[in-house]
Amino acid sequence: MNQFSIVGKDVPRNDARAKATGSAIYTDDVKLPGMLYGQILRSPFPHARILHIDTSQAASLPGVRCVMTGEDTPKVKYGNWRLFPETQDEYPLAIDKVRFIGDEVAAVAAVDPDIAQEALSLIKVEYEELPGVFDVDAAIKEGAPIIHDYCPSNISVNRKIKYGDIDKAFAESDYVREDTFHVHAVSHAYLEPCAAVAQCDLDGRITLWTSTQVPYIIQCLLASTLQMRENDIRIIKPFVGGGFGGKMELRTWEFCAAFMAKKTGRPVKFTLTREEEFLTGRRRHPMTIHSKVGFKKDGTLTAKDLKIYLDGGAYNAMGPTATFLCGNFGAMLYRYPSYRFHGQHVYTNKPPASAMRGFGAPQSIFATETQMSLAAEELGLDPLDIRLKNAQVSGDTIPDVATISSCGFIEALNKVAEMSDWREKRKTLPKGRGIGIGCYSFISGGVFNWFNTQYPFSAAEVRAFDDGTAHLLTMAADIGQGCDTVLKQILAEAFGLTMEDIRITSADTAITPQADLGAWGSRLTLMNGNAVLDAANKIKAQLFGAVSARFNLNVIHEIECKDGKVYPKGRPDRSLSFGEAVAMAQKINRGEPLVARGYYTPRNKGLVTPSFSFGAQVAEVEVDQATGVVQVQKFWTAHDCGTAINPMAVEGQLEGSIQMGLGYALSEQFVMEGGKTLNTNFLDYKMPSSMDVPPSEVVHIETYEPEGPMGAKEAGEGLAIPTAPAIADAVCHATGYRCKDLPITPEKILRAKRDR
Amino acid sequence: MKQVITLNVNGAPYAVAVYPSQTLNEVLREELNLTGVKLGCGSGDCGACTVLVDGLAVSSCLSLAVDMEGKAITTVEGLAPSGEVLHPIQESFIEKGAIQCGFCTAGMEMSAFHLLKYNPSPTEAEIKEAISGNLCRCTGYVKIIEAIADAGHKMANTGGETS
């Protein structure tokens, strides 16, 4: 199957050397002459009216160059769902009202960070406190405080899916079960706190270096909020220290840096503290999930009725997309002949939840997977068998939602069972030890265009040179996941060049081609990879023409680029080096440089994604009978990501997913009181350390995704999904405690034991 | 008031004027422009700011610069001073895929450097313990642990440190 030279190889990252030596420049490393330091004043109340702000004292503090509040801004709301302006509910700085503890109220820029900090303390804000709501139930109760005037119900998004005759299907089911699940908020906990540096040139145009996953989206939204033209804003993404969904919206400090740079004529930098990140940062949506599923006696699924409330916090952020996706994922993995979903996104007076690795799927699929295991128990089936019986296969369609192209789900289930010795262990493990399974499916980018871009979803520019090199320009944002390397591999493969022959410039909106929707939803390998191939093919057509003319080839010859050469497949003796072929093509065009642009926009690919990844994971745990502490002994994972362009990078994604999934299942949570996040440092927010991560084995199930570049599709984000359900299932196998309420804590395990 | 101190960083002396409240991290990053040293939390919990002080791995965000007078400080920039030949730890981090976003990398490498200096062939458990104060959100630590073991082998074969 593997006919590739560079694709499919463990190529070290493009940027590894820069990062290993400390020479990679991240946003906070950017320092410009005369630069000012910004700080943000945040609301101490979860819900309050702003009666008056007095900035005069702060403004007169020596060293302070600018103080701003919402009143100074053009007062334009923003949000990533531009197609539906009513969902755009956020101002860069609060106007009239604050809606969560940490909501941004004012900003200061001063000659050093300490002065800026002191100036914050001199801003006097008079608030009128309002009653707050801190969970979904309180927020949707009759007479609940209204968080946004435009939305008296506090329910900002409703999303419904329905297909099949669900009532009839339930009536005809042999077994129906209903469960309610609660899943909690966790932090992205990227190691690099958010930062932005803005500079304004003499023409009033803005350059913004920012730690973002979505340079193009920041460019557009910054332009609209500043009431400038898009082309007058240049976004440069330096190296980014992780994002995981937490850096995919325009944020206050980006706006304020740009605004104040324009106002003061000096560069302005904002860098968040870790405390700010934890106290006010975006997080994964807590959800309340009511799920009813029906089966035939033999375990065949008949129907699913899914109702999800998302606790969105104070603003929509990426909540609308999460609402859409958790419903789609509810219909994934298994064949539901009938399905009904109602998702509701609810405002509460807490820091906004947003996109986070898995984007609605970890929550929704936790419920799916737990219910499958519960149903298996009651129907007397092996949890593996009930999954095999209902598993989606290639060619399956979900009405109005998706068509599944490549699908290695059944192979993954069988493989993971074999690797883990599932059937034996499920029967023979002693009390206190258990083995459990969790599965996933995920998207390879979204086909939806709620951002309402007027450009293709992905673009690439390729320049070929007669010295045998090529230059790839793309707006795709490498935030650590490795797309710069993967895209280079794809181009190197297409051109028959080496990695060293390719230069890449990425994620600079003034230089790289319009546009790219960003690094989210696992979209870049497939979408940008396709754009790179499109551009490469246009160049190759010219090179092939040149070679054909040079050797007077019969038109029936197939020509290829390989091993640094361009030649007819049947006559490798008639070859030109890549550089010679470029020179020849350039001669043909009377000196015009060889440049091509490629694009990709998914069309006619359902409502969700062009292709789905699949996989299964088994966890083995040991639960201390006295303390209830769960130790995961080992993970086995089998997953289908199509062609693994860079297997080492895919493994790295998997291993990172396990760490995140482990934290989601067992240790990470926000401790909240009255809308306030109490654990605001890494000591109290328990992210797994090197001591906590168990060994794991992985197998890539080889499939070839016809829509993906060289057969590739999603890898790495979906893998954040199966770990929590697998651990929960294993804990149940070990102790009898069935978790429907993440995280799984020793306290819950012991309480269940006591109550039994 | 600022006071002038001499910092010995990566083998070279630097006279810098610092406030008594300034951390070593601040001075390395802001005054000496050694931005390879990161700041991930400012409270000594994440390890991204790890440097060596007199051979010991410390959180530069918790160390006051004025306390560093006369001590030998090594940052990630000091691992491969020539810039051409990398330190085996750096090589192994690159080859083994131990780097993703890279923000924890410098701190991880310094903790690894500290470990391998005193224990050239550590067990997996010893490696895990040595980096237990360095958080990483991308890699799940697996390839980092592999890289450190690999670097240990390389260093043993070449007779220790190269830098």
Coordinates of C-alpha atoms in Angstrom, one line a residue, chain A residues 10 12-13 15-17 19-26 28-31 35 37 112-114 186-193 239-242 244 269 273-275 356-357 478-481 647-649 651-653 655-657 659-660 663 668 681-685 687-691 693-696, chain B residues 19 21-22 26 29-48 76-80 83-86 89-91 93-106 108-109 124-125 127-143 145-146:
Chain A
D10 CA 8.9 9.4 10.7
P12 CA 11.4 15.0 12.5
R13 CA 9.5 18.3 12.8
D15 CA 10.8 23.4 13.7
A16 CA 12.3 20.9 16.1
R17 CA 15.8 22.3 16.0
K19 CA 12.6 24.6 19.6
A20 CA 15.3 22.3 21.0
T21 CA 17.8 25.2 21.0
G22 CA 15.5 27.8 22.5
S23 CA 15.7 30.0 19.4
A24 CA 12.1 29.6 18.4
I25 CA 10.3 32.9 18.9
Y26 CA 6.9 32.8 20.6
D28 CA 5.9 36.8 24.4
D29 CA 9.5 36.7 23.1
V30 CA 8.8 39.5 20.7
K31 CA 10.2 42.8 21.9
M35 CA 7.1 48.8 23.4
Y37 CA 3.0 46.6 28.4
D112 CA 6.5 48.6 32.2
P113 CA 4.3 45.8 33.5
D114 CA 4.5 46.9 37.1
V186 CA -11.6 21.1 31.9
S187 CA -8.9 23.5 30.8
H188 CA -6.9 23.4 27.6
A189 CA -3.9 24.1 29.8
Y190 CA -1.7 24.9 26.9
L191 CA 1.8 25.6 28.3
E192 CA 2.1 29.0 26.6
P193 CA -0.2 31.6 28.1
F239 CA 5.5 29.8 17.3
V240 CA 2.5 28.8 19.4
G241 CA 2.8 26.8 22.6
G242 CA -0.3 24.8 22.2
F244 CA -6.3 22.7 21.8
K269 CA 2.2 43.7 24.3
T273 CA -0.7 35.2 33.6
R274 CA -1.4 31.6 34.3
E275 CA -3.8 32.7 37.0
M356 CA -11.6 22.1 23.1
R357 CA -10.0 19.1 21.5
D478 CA 1.1 25.2 13.2
I479 CA 0.4 25.4 16.9
G480 CA 2.5 22.4 17.8
Q481 CA 0.4 19.7 16.1
P647 CA 3.5 8.2 11.9
M648 CA 5.8 9.6 14.6
A649 CA 3.7 12.8 14.7
E651 CA 1.9 8.7 17.7
G652 CA 2.8 11.9 19.5
Q653 CA -0.8 13.1 19.0
E655 CA 0.2 10.0 23.5
G656 CA -0.8 13.6 24.2
S657 CA -4.5 12.7 23.8
Q659 CA -2.6 12.5 28.9
M660 CA -5.5 14.8 28.3
G663 CA -6.9 14.1 33.2
E668 CA -8.8 17.6 36.1
N681 CA -2.6 27.2 39.3
F682 CA -1.1 23.9 38.2
L683 CA -0.7 22.8 41.7
D684 CA -4.5 22.8 42.3
Y685 CA -5.5 22.0 38.7
M687 CA -3.0 17.8 35.0
P688 CA -1.3 14.4 34.7
S689 CA 2.5 14.6 35.1
S690 CA 5.1 12.2 33.8
M691 CA 4.5 10.0 36.8
V693 CA 0.9 8.4 32.3
P694 CA 0.8 4.6 31.9
P695 CA 2.3 2.6 29.1
S696 CA 0.4 2.3 25.9
Chain B
Y19 CA 15.4 45.5 41.1
S21 CA 12.0 42.1 43.2
Q22 CA 13.1 40.8 39.8
E26 CA 12.7 38.1 34.1
R29 CA 14.4 37.0 29.3
E30 CA 14.1 40.7 29.5
E31 CA 17.6 41.9 30.2
L32 CA 19.8 39.2 28.6
N33 CA 17.3 38.3 25.8
L34 CA 17.6 34.6 26.6
T35 CA 14.1 34.0 25.5
G36 CA 14.7 30.2 25.1
V37 CA 13.9 30.3 28.9
K38 CA 10.1 30.2 29.0
L39 CA 7.5 31.4 31.6
G40 CA 4.6 29.0 31.8
C41 CA 3.1 29.8 35.2
G42 CA 5.2 32.0 37.4
S43 CA 4.6 29.9 40.4
G44 CA 7.1 27.1 40.1
D45 CA 4.5 24.5 39.1
C46 CA 5.1 23.9 35.4
G47 CA 8.9 23.7 34.9
A48 CA 9.0 25.5 31.6
V76 CA 18.9 26.1 27.1
E77 CA 21.0 28.5 25.1
G78 CA 24.1 27.2 26.9
L79 CA 23.5 23.5 25.9
A80 CA 25.0 23.9 22.5
G83 CA 24.9 26.7 17.7
E84 CA 26.1 24.2 15.1
V85 CA 26.7 21.0 17.0
L86 CA 23.8 20.2 19.2
I89 CA 19.8 15.8 24.6
Q90 CA 18.7 18.2 21.9
E91 CA 19.5 15.8 19.1
F93 CA 14.5 15.4 21.5
I94 CA 14.5 16.2 17.8
E95 CA 15.0 12.6 16.5
K96 CA 12.5 11.0 18.8
G97 CA 9.6 13.3 18.2
A98 CA 9.8 14.6 21.8
I99 CA 8.9 18.1 20.7
Q100 CA 5.5 19.4 19.7
C101 CA 4.5 22.9 20.6
G102 CA 8.0 23.3 22.1
F103 CA 7.0 25.5 25.0
C104 CA 8.0 22.9 27.7
T105 CA 11.0 21.8 25.7
A106 CA 13.7 24.0 27.1
M108 CA 12.5 19.5 29.9
E109 CA 15.9 19.6 28.4
E124 CA 12.6 4.9 33.1
A125 CA 11.3 5.5 36.6
I127 CA 13.6 9.7 34.1
K128 CA 9.9 10.1 35.0
E129 CA 10.8 11.4 38.4
A130 CA 13.4 13.8 37.1
I131 CA 10.8 15.5 34.8
S132 CA 7.9 15.2 37.1
G133 CA 8.1 18.9 37.8
N134 CA 8.0 19.7 34.1
L135 CA 4.5 19.7 32.7
C136 CA 3.8 19.0 29.0
R137 CA 0.3 19.2 27.4
C138 CA 1.2 17.9 24.0
T139 CA 3.3 14.8 24.1
G140 CA 2.0 12.7 27.0
Y141 CA 5.7 12.6 28.0
V142 CA 6.2 9.3 26.2
K143 CA 8.6 10.5 23.6
I145 CA 11.1 9.9 28.2
E146 CA 12.4 8.0 25.2

